[in-house]
Tab-separated table of C-alpha atoms in Angstrom:
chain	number	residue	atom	x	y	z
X	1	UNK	CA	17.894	36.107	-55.816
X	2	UNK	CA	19.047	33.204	-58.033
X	3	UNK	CA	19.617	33.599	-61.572
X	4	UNK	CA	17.949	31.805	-64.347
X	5	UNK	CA	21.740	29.919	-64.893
X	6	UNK	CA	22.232	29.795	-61.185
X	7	UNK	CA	18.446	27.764	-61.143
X	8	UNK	CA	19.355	25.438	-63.691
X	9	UNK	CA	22.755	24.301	-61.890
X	10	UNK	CA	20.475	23.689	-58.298
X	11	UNK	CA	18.085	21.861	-60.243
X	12	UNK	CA	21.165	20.024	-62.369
X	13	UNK	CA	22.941	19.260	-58.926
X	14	UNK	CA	19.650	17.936	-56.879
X	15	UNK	CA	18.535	15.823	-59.944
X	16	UNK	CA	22.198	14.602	-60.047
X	17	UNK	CA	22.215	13.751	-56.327
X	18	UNK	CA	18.789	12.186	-56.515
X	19	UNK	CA	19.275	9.736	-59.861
X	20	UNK	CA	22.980	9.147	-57.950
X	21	UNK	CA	21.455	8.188	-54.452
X	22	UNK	CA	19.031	5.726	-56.016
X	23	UNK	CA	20.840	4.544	-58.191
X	24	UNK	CA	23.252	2.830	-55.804
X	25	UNK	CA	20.579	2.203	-53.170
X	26	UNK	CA	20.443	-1.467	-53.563
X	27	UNK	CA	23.861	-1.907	-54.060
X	28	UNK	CA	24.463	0.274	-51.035
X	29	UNK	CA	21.797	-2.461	-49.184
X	30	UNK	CA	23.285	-5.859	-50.779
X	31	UNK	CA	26.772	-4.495	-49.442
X	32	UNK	CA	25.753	-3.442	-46.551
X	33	UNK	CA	23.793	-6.905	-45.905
X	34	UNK	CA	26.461	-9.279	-46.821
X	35	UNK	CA	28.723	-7.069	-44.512
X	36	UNK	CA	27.038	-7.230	-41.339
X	37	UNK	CA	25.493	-10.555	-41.563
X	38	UNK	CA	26.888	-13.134	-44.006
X	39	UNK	CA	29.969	-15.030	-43.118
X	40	UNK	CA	32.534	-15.149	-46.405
X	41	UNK	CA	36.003	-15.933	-47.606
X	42	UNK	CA	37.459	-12.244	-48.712
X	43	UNK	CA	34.972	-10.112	-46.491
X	44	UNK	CA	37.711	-8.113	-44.945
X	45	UNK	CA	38.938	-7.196	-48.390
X	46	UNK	CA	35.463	-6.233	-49.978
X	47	UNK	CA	34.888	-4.105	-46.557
X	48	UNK	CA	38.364	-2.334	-47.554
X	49	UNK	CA	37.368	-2.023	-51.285
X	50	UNK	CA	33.587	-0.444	-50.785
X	51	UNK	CA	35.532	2.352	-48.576
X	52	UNK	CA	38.180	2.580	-51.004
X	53	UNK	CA	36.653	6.098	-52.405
X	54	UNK	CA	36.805	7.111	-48.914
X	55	UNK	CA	40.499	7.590	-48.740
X	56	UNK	CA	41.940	7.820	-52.218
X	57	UNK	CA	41.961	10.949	-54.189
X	58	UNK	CA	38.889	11.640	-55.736
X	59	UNK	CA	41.082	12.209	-59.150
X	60	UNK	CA	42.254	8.763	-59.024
X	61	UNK	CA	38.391	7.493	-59.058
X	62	UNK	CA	37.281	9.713	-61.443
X	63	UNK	CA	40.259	8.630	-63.546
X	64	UNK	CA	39.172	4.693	-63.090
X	65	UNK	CA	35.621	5.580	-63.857
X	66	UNK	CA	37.023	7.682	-67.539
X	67	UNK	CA	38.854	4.219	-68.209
X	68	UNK	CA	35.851	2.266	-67.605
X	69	UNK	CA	33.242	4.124	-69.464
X	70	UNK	CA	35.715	5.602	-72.048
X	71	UNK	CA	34.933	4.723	-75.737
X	72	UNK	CA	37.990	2.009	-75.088
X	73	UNK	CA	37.000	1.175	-71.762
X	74	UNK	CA	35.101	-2.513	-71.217
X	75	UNK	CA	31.563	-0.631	-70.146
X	76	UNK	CA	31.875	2.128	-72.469
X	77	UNK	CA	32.545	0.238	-75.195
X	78	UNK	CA	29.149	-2.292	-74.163
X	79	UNK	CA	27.366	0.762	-74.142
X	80	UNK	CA	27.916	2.525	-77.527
X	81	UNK	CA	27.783	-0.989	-79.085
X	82	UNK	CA	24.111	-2.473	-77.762
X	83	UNK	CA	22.871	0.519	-77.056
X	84	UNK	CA	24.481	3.880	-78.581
X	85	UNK	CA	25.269	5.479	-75.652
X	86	UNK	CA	27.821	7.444	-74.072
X	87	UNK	CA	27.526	8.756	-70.310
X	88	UNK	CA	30.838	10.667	-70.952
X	89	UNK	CA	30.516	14.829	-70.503
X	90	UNK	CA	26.623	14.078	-69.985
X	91	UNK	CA	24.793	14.582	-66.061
X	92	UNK	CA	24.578	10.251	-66.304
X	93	UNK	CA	28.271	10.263	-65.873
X	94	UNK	CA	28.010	12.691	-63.413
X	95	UNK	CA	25.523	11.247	-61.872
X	96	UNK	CA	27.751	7.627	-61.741
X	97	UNK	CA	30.645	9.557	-60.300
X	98	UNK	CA	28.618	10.860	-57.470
X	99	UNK	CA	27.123	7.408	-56.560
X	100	UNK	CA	30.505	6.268	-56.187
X	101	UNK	CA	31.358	8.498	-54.312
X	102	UNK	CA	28.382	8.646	-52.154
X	103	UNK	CA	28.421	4.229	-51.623
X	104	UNK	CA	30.920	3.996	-48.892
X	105	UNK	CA	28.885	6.153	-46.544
X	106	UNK	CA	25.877	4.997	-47.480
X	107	UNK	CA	27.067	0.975	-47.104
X	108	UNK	CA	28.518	2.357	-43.075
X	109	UNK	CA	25.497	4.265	-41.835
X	110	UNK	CA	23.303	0.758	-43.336
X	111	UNK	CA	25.329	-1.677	-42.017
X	112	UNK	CA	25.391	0.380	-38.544
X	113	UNK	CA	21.848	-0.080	-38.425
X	114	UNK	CA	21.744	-3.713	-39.505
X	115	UNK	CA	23.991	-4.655	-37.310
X	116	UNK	CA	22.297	-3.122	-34.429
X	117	UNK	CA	19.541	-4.703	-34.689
X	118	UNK	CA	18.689	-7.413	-32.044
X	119	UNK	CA	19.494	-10.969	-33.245
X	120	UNK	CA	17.486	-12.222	-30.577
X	121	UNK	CA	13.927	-11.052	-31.574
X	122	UNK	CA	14.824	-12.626	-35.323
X	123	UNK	CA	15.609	-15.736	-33.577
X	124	UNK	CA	12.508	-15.668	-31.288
X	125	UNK	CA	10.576	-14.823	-33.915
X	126	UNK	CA	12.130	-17.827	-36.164
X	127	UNK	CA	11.264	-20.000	-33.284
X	128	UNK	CA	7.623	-19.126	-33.305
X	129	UNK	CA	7.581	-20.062	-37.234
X	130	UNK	CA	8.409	-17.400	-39.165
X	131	UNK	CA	10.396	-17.718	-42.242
X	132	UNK	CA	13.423	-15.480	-43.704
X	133	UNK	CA	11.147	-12.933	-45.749
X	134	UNK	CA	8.754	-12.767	-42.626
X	135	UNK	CA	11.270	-12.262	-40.051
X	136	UNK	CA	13.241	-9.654	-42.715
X	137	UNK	CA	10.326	-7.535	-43.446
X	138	UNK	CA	8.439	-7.286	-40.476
X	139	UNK	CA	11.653	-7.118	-37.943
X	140	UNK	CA	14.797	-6.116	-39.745
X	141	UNK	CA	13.821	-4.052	-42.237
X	142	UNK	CA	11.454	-2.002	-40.029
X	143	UNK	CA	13.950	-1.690	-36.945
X	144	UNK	CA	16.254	-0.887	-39.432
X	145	UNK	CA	14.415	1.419	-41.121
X	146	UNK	CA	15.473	5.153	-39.542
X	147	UNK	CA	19.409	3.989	-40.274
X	148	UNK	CA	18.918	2.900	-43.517
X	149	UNK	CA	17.178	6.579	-44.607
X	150	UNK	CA	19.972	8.384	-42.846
X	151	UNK	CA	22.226	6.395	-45.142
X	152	UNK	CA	19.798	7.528	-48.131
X	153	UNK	CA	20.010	11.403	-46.622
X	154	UNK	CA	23.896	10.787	-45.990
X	155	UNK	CA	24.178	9.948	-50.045
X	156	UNK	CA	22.299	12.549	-50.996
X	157	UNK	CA	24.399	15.074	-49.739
X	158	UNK	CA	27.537	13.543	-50.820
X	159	UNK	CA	26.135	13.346	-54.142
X	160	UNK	CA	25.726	17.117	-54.541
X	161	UNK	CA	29.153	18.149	-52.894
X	162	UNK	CA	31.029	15.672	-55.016
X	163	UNK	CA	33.477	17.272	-57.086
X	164	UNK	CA	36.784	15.626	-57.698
X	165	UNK	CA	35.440	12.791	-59.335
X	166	UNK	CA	32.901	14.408	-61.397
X	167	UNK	CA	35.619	17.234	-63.098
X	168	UNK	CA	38.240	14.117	-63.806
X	169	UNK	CA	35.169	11.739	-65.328
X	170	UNK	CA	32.972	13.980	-67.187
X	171	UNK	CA	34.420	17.367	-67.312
X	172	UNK	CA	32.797	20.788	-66.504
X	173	UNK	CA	30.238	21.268	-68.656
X	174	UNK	CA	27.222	23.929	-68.292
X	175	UNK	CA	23.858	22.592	-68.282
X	176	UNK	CA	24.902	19.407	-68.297
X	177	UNK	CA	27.803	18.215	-65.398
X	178	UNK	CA	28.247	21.495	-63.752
X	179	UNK	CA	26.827	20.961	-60.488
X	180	UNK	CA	26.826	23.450	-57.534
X	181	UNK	CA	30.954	22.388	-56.764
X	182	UNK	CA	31.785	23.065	-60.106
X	183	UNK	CA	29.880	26.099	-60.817
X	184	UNK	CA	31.634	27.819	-57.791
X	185	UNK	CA	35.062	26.855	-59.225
X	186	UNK	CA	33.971	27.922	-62.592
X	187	UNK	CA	32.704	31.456	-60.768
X	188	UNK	CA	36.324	31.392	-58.624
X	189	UNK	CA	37.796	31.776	-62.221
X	190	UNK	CA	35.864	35.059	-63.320
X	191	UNK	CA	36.371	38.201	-62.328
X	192	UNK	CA	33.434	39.771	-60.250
X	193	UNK	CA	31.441	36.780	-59.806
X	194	UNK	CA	31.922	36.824	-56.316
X	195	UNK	CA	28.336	37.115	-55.519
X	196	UNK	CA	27.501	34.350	-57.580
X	197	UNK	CA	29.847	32.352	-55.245
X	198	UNK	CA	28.496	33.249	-52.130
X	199	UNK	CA	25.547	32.253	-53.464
X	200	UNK	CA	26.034	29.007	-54.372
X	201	UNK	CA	28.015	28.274	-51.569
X	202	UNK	CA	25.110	29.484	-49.053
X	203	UNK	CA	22.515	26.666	-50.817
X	204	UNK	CA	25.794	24.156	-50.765
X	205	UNK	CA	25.851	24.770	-47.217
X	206	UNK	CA	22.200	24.975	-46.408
X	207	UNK	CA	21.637	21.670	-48.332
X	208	UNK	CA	24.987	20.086	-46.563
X	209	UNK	CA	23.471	21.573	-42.853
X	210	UNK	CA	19.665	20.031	-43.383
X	211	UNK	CA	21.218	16.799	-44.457
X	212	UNK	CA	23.750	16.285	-41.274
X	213	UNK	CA	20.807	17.456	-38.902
X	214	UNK	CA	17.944	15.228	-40.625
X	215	UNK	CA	20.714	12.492	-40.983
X	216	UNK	CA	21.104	13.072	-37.018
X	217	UNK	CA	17.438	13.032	-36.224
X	218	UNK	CA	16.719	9.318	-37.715
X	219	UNK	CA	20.012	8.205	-35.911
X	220	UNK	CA	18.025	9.531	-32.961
X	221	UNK	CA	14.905	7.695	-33.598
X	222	UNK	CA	16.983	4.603	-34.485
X	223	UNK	CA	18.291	4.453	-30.470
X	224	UNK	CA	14.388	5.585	-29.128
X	225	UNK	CA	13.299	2.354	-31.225
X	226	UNK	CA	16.037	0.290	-30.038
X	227	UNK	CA	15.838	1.252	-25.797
X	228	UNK	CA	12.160	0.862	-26.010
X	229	UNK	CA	12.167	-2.320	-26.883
């Protein structure tokens, strides 16, 4: 059984993943959009730049997003002034690092999905008189539909196991940033927490495992929709 601390950091880490996922949900659509079906001078380069987090060490991100929102840093700065905030060693910071983290996977498994859907029945259907928003919302979005929540799921889960980021951004701090990846470092650090690791690692896991197999199912649903028609 779960301890009253060990609740708190689940709850911390799905409410982080959660705020994180939605968060970047429309950006995670615009990109994805503009990448699969707009035509523009410097696409190759935003492509590179969405996946950027992908491949450089979560450090250096989490490094760029403490410059950034620092009390010196352009955002940060906007934010204490108008409004007299800091997202700095608080579960909003956290919560930005893990939706950066989480957009580059969300922006592939969406613009998968986009781009698999038929250009010919949005043509037909523009033919027959429908307009942008009518062809978009009762063609694309719909057929697009199963991708775009695996994307969601996909998010989620990165949200929760991000780690590198988080620690460099807004610190390790208890009741606040320490989601499940940092509480099992914290516990790796303690003498006879071990159980408290295995733990937390079995609901990291367990949430990780329901995510790749739910992820998996509306991928399968996406290519039932697609052969049927």
């Amino acid at each position: 059984m779960l301890t009253p601390d060990e609740w708190t950091i689940v709850a911390l880490s799905l409410k982080i993943g959660g705020v994180a996922m939605l968060m970047v949900l429309p950006i995670a659509f615009a990109l994805a959009w503009a990448l699969a079906r707009v035509r523009f001078p410097g696409k190759l380069l935003l492509d590179a730049i969405v996946h950027l987090p992908l491949v450089v060490p979560p450090v250096v991100t989490g490094w760029v997003l403490l410059l950034a929102f620092g009390p010196a840093g352009p955002i940060g700065n906007l934010l204490d002034r108008w409004f007299g905030v800091t997202v700095l060693f608080r579960w909003t910071g956290a919560a930005i690092a893990a939706g950066i983290m989480a957009l580059p996977l969300m922006v592939r498994a969406m613009r998968l999905s986009i781009e698999a859907v038929d250009r010919r029945l949005e043509n037909a259907a523009r033919t027959l008189g429908a307009g942008p928003w009518r062809v978009f919302w009762t063609l694309t979005l719909p057929l697009s539909l199963p991708g775009l929540l695996a994307g969601m799921v996909l998010g989620f889960a990165r949200s929760i196991g991000e780690f590198g980021a988080t620690i460099t951004f807004v610190s390790n701090v208890p009741g606040q940033t320490q989601t499940l990846p940092l509480a099992i470092y914290s516990a790796l650090q303690q003498p006879g927490a071990e159980a408290m690791v295995w733990r937390l690692s079995a609901i990291s896991v367990a949430l990780s495992l329901f995510a790749l197999i739910a992820s998996e199912l509306l991928t399968r649903r996406v290519r039932r929709g697609l052969h049927v028609l």
